[in-house]
Amino acid sequence: MAAMNAFGYDKRQIIGTIDEDLLCSICSNLLRDPFECTKCGVMFCKLCIDELLRYKKECPNKCKIAQDAIIRPASRIVWKLIRKHEIRCIFCDEKFRIEFIDEHQRHCQTFKCTNPLCRKLIGKKRCKVAGVMGYMCSEHCAFVAMYQGQLNGKENNEPLSAFYQVIKKIKLGLDDQGMSVCAVENMRDVTISENCIANNFSLSPLYGMNEFVWDTENSHSLVTISAEKRVALLNDPEFRYRNIFGSKGFMGGSQYWEIIIDSRTQHELKIGVSKTNAKNTSCAFSDLPTGYAYYGLGELRNGGNTTSIKYGKKFRKTGIVGVYLSMDSGTLSFSLNGECFGPAFKDEELKQGPVYPAVALLRVSGVILVTGKPVPSYFKH
């Protein structure tokens, strides 16, 4: 519900171009209730800076607040420039002047399924899958949206349509001739032809070997986890990390899994493992000594949010992060889109279970869990 939260106006909903000077330096959306730093002039939404100041007393450009700078409302000219914009309702898709959008969306009760091959109107309370991938009438529509991200933004409905039909058949348990097939949980070899799926995309890891799924009991209560417990979605107005954990704590051996990042994720994720799976903690799992994470800024995190080590490459809105845990050697390694970065952590604690897969989600973000794939050879060298 991007444009309804108390932070910036979702720039994807804005009609026309946006002056970059009117983007919040924190959430990167169009300024809502704009404030500024008197020293450097950088601007931000009021609630964005309020949330940031809870953790450190400095602006995004690191001006020390109360020492050499103050935070004050932006000039009246800035407010006038913001109000010139028009924005679309995320439910009915109608356009409004920006000062009227919040009141309208509080009362708008219908919206369209985000799947471009569906687009049917859905009653607000009937939405089954909502969050970073949009608003879906069903889970196979959610997977279509996920595959659309795999096409790298190319508008090509032919392969998308084929993918949609295969998903529907799998959900119904039918093969191409309408014959019954094995249960979805045991389907390890379901793939779609190269003409339909770019980069040999396979459905089998999504529904395949059920080694572990997302833990609905111990993951944060604000995270929406789909029925098959593979898709995790967060749409949270607060600027706080929310943790999700795997349903299985590993006790030994080598483990490999992948995290597919949804393209609407707005902030960097933290992906890794945790020695605990405590529910609704107030910080990312890797802020604790028991957590080990590859951070989207191209850094490692363990036991804090300030001390970091450069590692790998940056990621945010797209990518597939591979996670390889070797409890025999006590090492944790990562890859991004098939590029291995070598061991990130080596710790005696990683030799002792339980060790839980973990992801820290922030504000608007989502991931899909992939298990059952063999360990890539590059992790073994």
GROMACS .gro file of C-alpha atoms in nm:
model
  381
    1MET     CA    1   0.000   0.000   0.000
    2ALA     CA    2   0.282   0.227  -0.097
    3ALA     CA    3   0.103   0.557  -0.134
    4MET     CA    4  -0.105   0.512   0.181
    5ASN     CA    5   0.176   0.487   0.431
    6ALA     CA    6   0.307   0.782   0.628
    7PHE     CA    7   0.638   0.802   0.441
    8GLY     CA    8   0.694   0.937   0.089
    9TYR     CA    9   0.445   0.924  -0.198
   10ASP     CA   10   0.532   0.617  -0.407
   11LYS     CA   11   0.702   0.759  -0.716
   12ARG     CA   12   0.575   0.464  -0.924
   13GLN     CA   13   0.223   0.602  -0.880
   14ILE     CA   14   0.312   0.960  -0.975
   15ILE     CA   15   0.190   1.080  -1.318
   16GLY     CA   16   0.457   1.253  -1.523
   17THR     CA   17   0.815   1.336  -1.433
   18ILE     CA   18   0.943   1.416  -1.086
   19ASP     CA   19   1.216   1.667  -1.010
   20GLU     CA   20   1.491   1.468  -0.836
   21ASP     CA   21   1.528   1.754  -0.587
   22LEU     CA   22   1.179   1.665  -0.459
   23LEU     CA   23   1.272   1.305  -0.372
   24CYS     CA   24   1.323   1.212  -0.008
   25SER     CA   25   1.690   1.140   0.064
   26ILE     CA   26   1.585   0.851   0.291
   27CYS     CA   27   1.294   0.664   0.127
   28SER     CA   28   1.365   0.791  -0.230
   29ASN     CA   29   0.996   0.868  -0.293
   30LEU     CA   30   0.824   1.202  -0.350
   31LEU     CA   31   0.846   1.412  -0.034
   32ARG     CA   32   0.553   1.394   0.206
   33ASP     CA   33   0.546   1.662   0.478
   34PRO     CA   34   0.895   1.781   0.372
   35PHE     CA   35   1.166   1.885   0.619
   36GLU     CA   36   1.526   1.993   0.558
   37CYS     CA   37   1.868   2.010   0.720
   38THR     CA   38   1.978   2.371   0.771
   39LYS     CA   39   2.346   2.291   0.709
   40CYS     CA   40   2.351   2.081   0.390
   41GLY     CA   41   2.000   2.153   0.259
   42VAL     CA   42   1.909   1.786   0.205
   43MET     CA   43   1.533   1.718   0.227
   44PHE     CA   44   1.334   1.426   0.364
   45CYS     CA   45   0.984   1.328   0.474
   46LYS     CA   46   0.906   1.423   0.834
   47LEU     CA   47   0.844   1.066   0.948
   48CYS     CA   48   1.148   0.938   0.758
   49ILE     CA   49   1.381   1.173   0.945
   50ASP     CA   50   1.196   1.116   1.274
   51GLU     CA   51   1.258   0.742   1.236
   52LEU     CA   52   1.623   0.795   1.141
   53LEU     CA   53   1.686   1.024   1.440
   54ARG     CA   54   1.571   0.751   1.672
   55TYR     CA   55   1.889   0.561   1.586
   56LYS     CA   56   2.146   0.834   1.519
   57LYS     CA   57   2.142   1.209   1.568
   58GLU     CA   58   2.253   1.309   1.221
   59CYS     CA   59   2.099   1.377   0.881
   60PRO     CA   60   2.160   1.142   0.584
   61ASN     CA   61   2.465   1.354   0.492
   62LYS     CA   62   2.597   1.300   0.848
   63CYS     CA   63   2.546   1.658   0.971
   64LYS     CA   64   2.534   1.642   1.350
   65ILE     CA   65   2.189   1.753   1.460
   66ALA     CA   66   2.180   2.012   1.744
   67GLN     CA   67   2.557   2.062   1.716
   68ASP     CA   68   2.597   2.223   1.374
   69ALA     CA   69   2.255   2.179   1.214
   70ILE     CA   70   1.885   2.171   1.289
   71ILE     CA   71   1.590   2.005   1.119
   72ARG     CA   72   1.311   2.239   1.010
   73PRO     CA   73   1.011   2.237   0.774
   74ALA     CA   74   1.099   2.297   0.409
   75SER     CA   75   1.006   2.626   0.246
   76ARG     CA   76   0.657   2.701   0.122
   77ILE     CA   77   0.785   2.688  -0.237
   78VAL     CA   78   0.877   2.320  -0.193
   79TRP     CA   79   0.527   2.244  -0.067
   80LYS     CA   80   0.375   2.416  -0.371
   81LEU     CA   81   0.595   2.219  -0.612
   82ILE     CA   82   0.493   1.889  -0.449
   83ARG     CA   83   0.122   1.973  -0.469
   84LYS     CA   84   0.145   2.026  -0.845
   85HIS     CA   85   0.183   1.650  -0.894
   86GLU     CA   86  -0.095   1.405  -0.974
   87ILE     CA   87  -0.093   1.049  -0.843
   88ARG     CA   88  -0.287   0.731  -0.920
   89CYS     CA   89  -0.488   0.544  -0.659
   90ILE     CA   90  -0.330   0.204  -0.589
   91PHE     CA   91  -0.677   0.048  -0.572
   92CYS     CA   92  -0.893   0.186  -0.855
   93ASP     CA   93  -0.611   0.336  -1.067
   94GLU     CA   94  -0.789   0.674  -1.092
   95LYS     CA   95  -0.573   0.987  -1.079
   96PHE     CA   96  -0.599   1.263  -0.817
   97ARG     CA   97  -0.420   1.575  -0.707
   98ILE     CA   98  -0.168   1.470  -0.449
   99GLU     CA   99  -0.332   1.646  -0.153
  100PHE     CA  100  -0.650   1.438  -0.204
  101ILE     CA  101  -0.500   1.090  -0.250
  102ASP     CA  102  -0.478   0.980   0.115
  103GLU     CA  103  -0.841   1.061   0.190
  104HIS     CA  104  -0.954   0.886  -0.129
  105GLN     CA  105  -0.754   0.568  -0.066
  106ARG     CA  106  -0.891   0.535   0.286
  107HIS     CA  107  -1.235   0.485   0.131
  108CYS     CA  108  -1.151   0.310  -0.195
  109GLN     CA  109  -1.249  -0.056  -0.162
  110THR     CA  110  -1.153  -0.212  -0.495
  111PHE     CA  111  -0.832  -0.269  -0.686
  112LYS     CA  112  -0.706  -0.478  -0.975
  113CYS     CA  113  -0.498  -0.793  -0.961
  114THR     CA  114  -0.141  -0.696  -1.052
  115ASN     CA  115  -0.102  -0.994  -1.286
  116PRO     CA  116  -0.118  -0.827  -1.632
  117LEU     CA  117  -0.298  -1.131  -1.775
  118CYS     CA  118  -0.567  -1.116  -1.508
  119ARG     CA  119  -0.633  -0.759  -1.392
  120LYS     CA  120  -0.972  -0.845  -1.245
  121LEU     CA  121  -1.116  -0.627  -0.972
  122ILE     CA  122  -1.073  -0.771  -0.625
  123GLY     CA  123  -1.260  -0.670  -0.313
  124LYS     CA  124  -1.014  -0.525  -0.063
  125LYS     CA  125  -1.091  -0.780   0.209
  126ARG     CA  126  -1.074  -1.075  -0.033
  127CYS     CA  127  -0.716  -1.022  -0.144
  128LYS     CA  128  -0.523  -1.345  -0.080
  129VAL     CA  129  -0.171  -1.229  -0.159
  130ALA     CA  130  -0.089  -0.862  -0.096
  131GLY     CA  131   0.237  -0.683  -0.050
  132VAL     CA  132   0.551  -0.608  -0.244
  133MET     CA  133   0.448  -0.803  -0.554
  134GLY     CA  134   0.128  -0.603  -0.577
  135TYR     CA  135  -0.227  -0.720  -0.511
  136MET     CA  136  -0.306  -1.071  -0.628
  137CYS     CA  137  -0.629  -1.266  -0.652
  138SER     CA  138  -0.439  -1.595  -0.614
  139GLU     CA  139  -0.094  -1.739  -0.553
  140HIS     CA  140  -0.038  -1.843  -0.914
  141CYS     CA  141  -0.093  -1.477  -1.007
  142ALA     CA  142   0.175  -1.393  -0.751
  143PHE     CA  143   0.416  -1.635  -0.920
  144VAL     CA  144   0.336  -1.477  -1.258
  145ALA     CA  145   0.438  -1.141  -1.113
  146MET     CA  146   0.757  -1.298  -0.981
  147TYR     CA  147   0.835  -1.442  -1.327
  148GLN     CA  148   0.765  -1.105  -1.487
  149GLY     CA  149   1.055  -0.974  -1.279
  150GLN     CA  150   1.271  -1.254  -1.426
  151LEU     CA  151   1.209  -1.106  -1.772
  152ASN     CA  152   1.410  -0.800  -1.663
  153GLY     CA  153   1.129  -0.560  -1.732
  154LYS     CA  154   1.074  -0.667  -2.094
  155GLU     CA  155   0.713  -0.633  -2.201
  156ASN     CA  156   0.663  -0.976  -2.355
  157ASN     CA  157   0.327  -1.130  -2.277
  158GLU     CA  158   0.381  -1.440  -2.494
  159PRO     CA  159   0.619  -1.621  -2.254
  160LEU     CA  160   0.432  -1.471  -1.961
  161SER     CA  161   0.105  -1.618  -2.088
  162ALA     CA  162   0.262  -1.963  -2.129
  163PHE     CA  163   0.406  -1.944  -1.778
  164TYR     CA  164   0.064  -1.844  -1.643
  165GLN     CA  165  -0.105  -2.144  -1.804
  166VAL     CA  166   0.156  -2.390  -1.672
  167ILE     CA  167   0.119  -2.249  -1.321
  168LYS     CA  168  -0.258  -2.296  -1.343
  169LYS     CA  169  -0.215  -2.658  -1.454
  170ILE     CA  170   0.026  -2.733  -1.173
  171LYS     CA  171  -0.210  -2.581  -0.917
  172LEU     CA  172  -0.486  -2.804  -1.058
  173GLY     CA  173  -0.260  -3.110  -1.062
  174LEU     CA  174  -0.294  -3.168  -1.437
  175ASP     CA  175  -0.039  -3.237  -1.709
  176ASP     CA  176  -0.065  -3.123  -2.072
  177GLN     CA  177  -0.314  -3.401  -2.152
  178GLY     CA  178  -0.527  -3.329  -1.845
  179MET     CA  179  -0.403  -3.644  -1.671
  180SER     CA  180  -0.341  -3.643  -1.298
  181VAL     CA  181   0.020  -3.604  -1.194
  182CYS     CA  182   0.207  -3.657  -0.868
  183ALA     CA  183   0.150  -3.421  -0.581
  184VAL     CA  184   0.302  -3.076  -0.619
  185GLU     CA  185   0.532  -3.136  -0.321
  186ASN     CA  186   0.704  -3.424  -0.503
  187MET     CA  187   0.739  -3.257  -0.842
  188ARG     CA  188   1.117  -3.225  -0.883
  189ASP     CA  189   1.142  -3.212  -1.262
  190VAL     CA  190   0.867  -2.970  -1.364
  191THR     CA  191   1.031  -2.727  -1.606
  192ILE     CA  192   0.900  -2.509  -1.886
  193SER     CA  193   1.049  -2.501  -2.235
  194GLU     CA  194   1.315  -2.244  -2.319
  195ASN     CA  195   1.065  -2.066  -2.544
  196CYS     CA  196   0.851  -1.997  -2.239
  197ILE     CA  197   1.103  -1.940  -1.963
  198ALA     CA  198   1.405  -1.712  -1.990
  199ASN     CA  199   1.733  -1.840  -1.848
  200ASN     CA  200   1.597  -2.196  -1.802
  201PHE     CA  201   1.374  -2.087  -1.515
  202SER     CA  202   1.237  -2.392  -1.333
  203LEU     CA  203   0.937  -2.432  -1.108
  204SER     CA  204   1.076  -2.740  -0.940
  205PRO     CA  205   1.278  -2.563  -0.669
  206LEU     CA  206   0.975  -2.357  -0.571
  207TYR     CA  207   0.758  -2.659  -0.503
  208GLY     CA  208   1.017  -2.932  -0.491
  209MET     CA  209   1.205  -3.104  -0.211
  210ASN     CA  210   1.044  -2.982   0.107
  211GLU     CA  211   1.361  -2.960   0.317
  212PHE     CA  212   1.240  -2.651   0.495
  213VAL     CA  213   0.998  -2.361   0.445
  214TRP     CA  214   0.939  -2.028   0.617
  215ASP     CA  215   0.841  -2.067   0.982
  216THR     CA  216   0.499  -1.908   1.030
  217GLU     CA  217   0.514  -1.948   1.407
  218ASN     CA  218   0.845  -1.772   1.477
  219SER     CA  219   0.872  -1.525   1.189
  220HIS     CA  220   0.764  -1.166   1.259
  221SER     CA  221   0.388  -1.123   1.282
  222LEU     CA  222   0.386  -0.835   1.029
  223VAL     CA  223   0.528  -1.055   0.753
  224THR     CA  224   0.273  -1.225   0.525
  225ILE     CA  225   0.377  -1.580   0.439
  226SER     CA  226   0.194  -1.761   0.157
  227ALA     CA  227   0.007  -2.086   0.198
  228GLU     CA  228   0.292  -2.304   0.071
  229LYS     CA  229   0.530  -2.107   0.300
  230ARG     CA  230   0.775  -2.013   0.025
  231VAL     CA  231   0.681  -1.651  -0.041
  232ALA     CA  232   0.733  -1.390   0.235
  233LEU     CA  233   0.603  -1.036   0.192
  234LEU     CA  234   0.635  -0.724   0.408
  235ASN     CA  235   0.454  -0.392   0.364
  236ASP     CA  236   0.534  -0.199   0.681
  237PRO     CA  237   0.520   0.180   0.731
  238GLU     CA  238   0.782   0.163   1.007
  239PHE     CA  239   1.152   0.180   0.925
  240ARG     CA  240   1.245  -0.137   1.116
  241TYR     CA  241   1.378  -0.473   1.015
  242ARG     CA  242   1.138  -0.769   1.050
  243ASN     CA  243   1.290  -1.117   1.067
  244ILE     CA  244   1.175  -1.440   0.906
  245PHE     CA  245   1.327  -1.780   0.984
  246GLY     CA  246   1.342  -2.121   0.825
  247SER     CA  247   1.124  -2.389   0.980
  248LYS     CA  248   1.424  -2.612   1.035
  249GLY     CA  249   1.727  -2.558   1.256
  250PHE     CA  250   2.021  -2.742   1.102
  251MET     CA  251   2.227  -2.962   1.336
  252GLY     CA  252   2.513  -3.058   1.105
  253GLY     CA  253   2.635  -3.127   0.753
  254SER     CA  254   2.621  -2.897   0.450
  255GLN     CA  255   2.312  -2.702   0.344
  256TYR     CA  256   2.232  -2.490   0.039
  257TRP     CA  257   1.933  -2.272  -0.042
  258GLU     CA  258   1.852  -1.966  -0.252
  259ILE     CA  259   1.663  -1.644  -0.188
  260ILE     CA  260   1.495  -1.476  -0.488
  261ILE     CA  261   1.450  -1.103  -0.421
  262ASP     CA  262   1.128  -0.943  -0.538
  263SER     CA  263   1.178  -0.649  -0.778
  264ARG     CA  264   0.964  -0.413  -0.567
  265THR     CA  265   1.192  -0.438  -0.266
  266GLN     CA  266   1.278  -0.080  -0.171
  267HIS     CA  267   1.558  -0.129   0.083
  268GLU     CA  268   1.861  -0.354   0.125
  269LEU     CA  269   1.792  -0.693   0.284
  270LYS     CA  270   2.004  -0.896   0.524
  271ILE     CA  271   2.029  -1.263   0.431
  272GLY     CA  272   2.201  -1.538   0.626
  273VAL     CA  273   2.159  -1.756   0.934
  274SER     CA  274   2.080  -1.721   1.301
  275LYS     CA  275   2.149  -1.936   1.605
  276THR     CA  276   1.812  -1.831   1.748
  277ASN     CA  277   1.465  -1.785   1.599
  278ALA     CA  278   1.313  -1.547   1.854
  279LYS     CA  279   0.990  -1.393   1.728
  280ASN     CA  280   0.923  -1.017   1.691
  281THR     CA  281   1.264  -0.896   1.801
  282SER     CA  282   1.315  -0.519   1.763
  283CYS     CA  283   1.625  -0.546   1.541
  284ALA     CA  284   1.762  -0.743   1.249
  285PHE     CA  285   1.876  -1.094   1.342
  286SER     CA  286   2.234  -1.004   1.242
  287ASP     CA  287   2.245  -0.716   1.493
  288LEU     CA  288   2.277  -0.988   1.756
  289PRO     CA  289   2.594  -1.194   1.814
  290THR     CA  290   2.396  -1.502   1.710
  291GLY     CA  291   2.322  -1.370   1.359
  292TYR     CA  292   2.538  -1.379   1.044
  293ALA     CA  293   2.426  -1.189   0.733
  294TYR     CA  294   2.519  -1.075   0.383
  295TYR     CA  295   2.385  -0.719   0.368
  296GLY     CA  296   2.255  -0.565   0.044
  297LEU     CA  297   2.507  -0.281   0.069
  298GLY     CA  298   2.780  -0.531  -0.018
  299GLU     CA  299   2.879  -0.580   0.345
  300LEU     CA  300   2.873  -0.841   0.621
  301ARG     CA  301   2.690  -0.804   0.952
  302ASN     CA  302   2.739  -0.995   1.277
  303GLY     CA  303   2.656  -0.864   1.623
  304GLY     CA  304   2.579  -0.504   1.526
  305ASN     CA  305   2.462  -0.260   1.261
  306THR     CA  306   2.760  -0.023   1.252
  307THR     CA  307   3.070  -0.240   1.220
  308SER     CA  308   3.092  -0.384   0.870
  309ILE     CA  309   3.327  -0.572   0.636
  310LYS     CA  310   3.306  -0.525   0.260
  311TYR     CA  311   3.191  -0.842   0.085
  312GLY     CA  312   3.054  -0.939  -0.254
  313LYS     CA  313   2.839  -0.697  -0.452
  314LYS     CA  314   2.542  -0.475  -0.370
  315PHE     CA  315   2.189  -0.599  -0.428
  316ARG     CA  316   1.842  -0.462  -0.364
  317LYS     CA  317   1.550  -0.501  -0.605
  318THR     CA  318   1.658  -0.806  -0.802
  319GLY     CA  319   1.888  -1.099  -0.773
  320ILE     CA  320   1.921  -1.454  -0.651
  321VAL     CA  321   2.133  -1.496  -0.339
  322GLY     CA  322   2.276  -1.843  -0.285
  323VAL     CA  323   2.352  -1.943   0.075
  324TYR     CA  324   2.592  -2.226   0.153
  325LEU     CA  325   2.637  -2.340   0.513
  326SER     CA  326   2.907  -2.595   0.593
  327MET     CA  327   2.870  -2.689   0.957
  328ASP     CA  328   3.161  -2.933   0.933
  329SER     CA  329   3.401  -2.643   0.873
  330GLY     CA  330   3.192  -2.374   1.045
  331THR     CA  331   3.178  -2.157   0.732
  332LEU     CA  332   2.901  -1.955   0.569
  333SER     CA  333   2.936  -1.848   0.204
  334PHE     CA  334   2.721  -1.655  -0.041
  335SER     CA  335   2.675  -1.605  -0.413
  336LEU     CA  336   2.481  -1.346  -0.613
  337ASN     CA  337   2.333  -1.443  -0.950
  338GLY     CA  338   2.573  -1.736  -0.977
  339GLU     CA  339   2.886  -1.543  -0.878
  340CYS     CA  340   3.046  -1.694  -0.568
  341PHE     CA  341   3.223  -1.463  -0.321
  342GLY     CA  342   3.384  -1.730  -0.104
  343PRO     CA  343   3.355  -1.776   0.274
  344ALA     CA  344   3.196  -1.479   0.448
  345PHE     CA  345   3.216  -1.615   0.802
  346LYS     CA  346   3.420  -1.884   0.975
  347ASP     CA  347   3.310  -1.940   1.334
  348GLU     CA  348   3.311  -2.232   1.576
  349GLU     CA  349   2.951  -2.138   1.663
  350LEU     CA  350   2.847  -2.236   1.311
  351LYS     CA  351   2.957  -2.593   1.379
  352GLN     CA  352   2.694  -2.635   1.650
  353GLY     CA  353   2.321  -2.648   1.590
  354PRO     CA  354   2.061  -2.538   1.569
  355VAL     CA  355   2.135  -2.292   1.289
  356TYR     CA  356   1.829  -2.135   1.122
  357PRO     CA  357   1.808  -1.977   0.775
  358ALA     CA  358   1.710  -1.613   0.823
  359VAL     CA  359   1.620  -1.297   0.630
  360ALA     CA  360   1.565  -0.946   0.769
  361LEU     CA  361   1.304  -0.757   0.563
  362LEU     CA  362   1.264  -0.377   0.573
  363ARG     CA  363   0.951  -0.172   0.501
  364VAL     CA  364   0.843  -0.284   0.152
  365SER     CA  365   1.021  -0.604   0.057
  366GLY     CA  366   0.973  -0.966  -0.035
  367VAL     CA  367   1.157  -1.290  -0.101
  368ILE     CA  368   1.091  -1.636  -0.239
  369LEU     CA  369   1.260  -1.938  -0.081
  370VAL     CA  370   1.417  -2.202  -0.307
  371THR     CA  371   1.532  -2.536  -0.163
  372GLY     CA  372   1.615  -2.881  -0.294
  373LYS     CA  373   1.883  -2.776  -0.542
  374PRO     CA  374   2.228  -2.937  -0.540
  375VAL     CA  375   2.519  -2.736  -0.404
  376PRO     CA  376   2.681  -2.547  -0.696
  377SER     CA  377   3.033  -2.666  -0.774
  378TYR     CA  378   3.184  -2.321  -0.717
  379PHE     CA  379   3.111  -2.349  -0.343
  380LYS     CA  380   3.315  -2.670  -0.319
  381HIS     CA  381   3.644  -2.537  -0.454
   0.00000   0.00000   0.00000
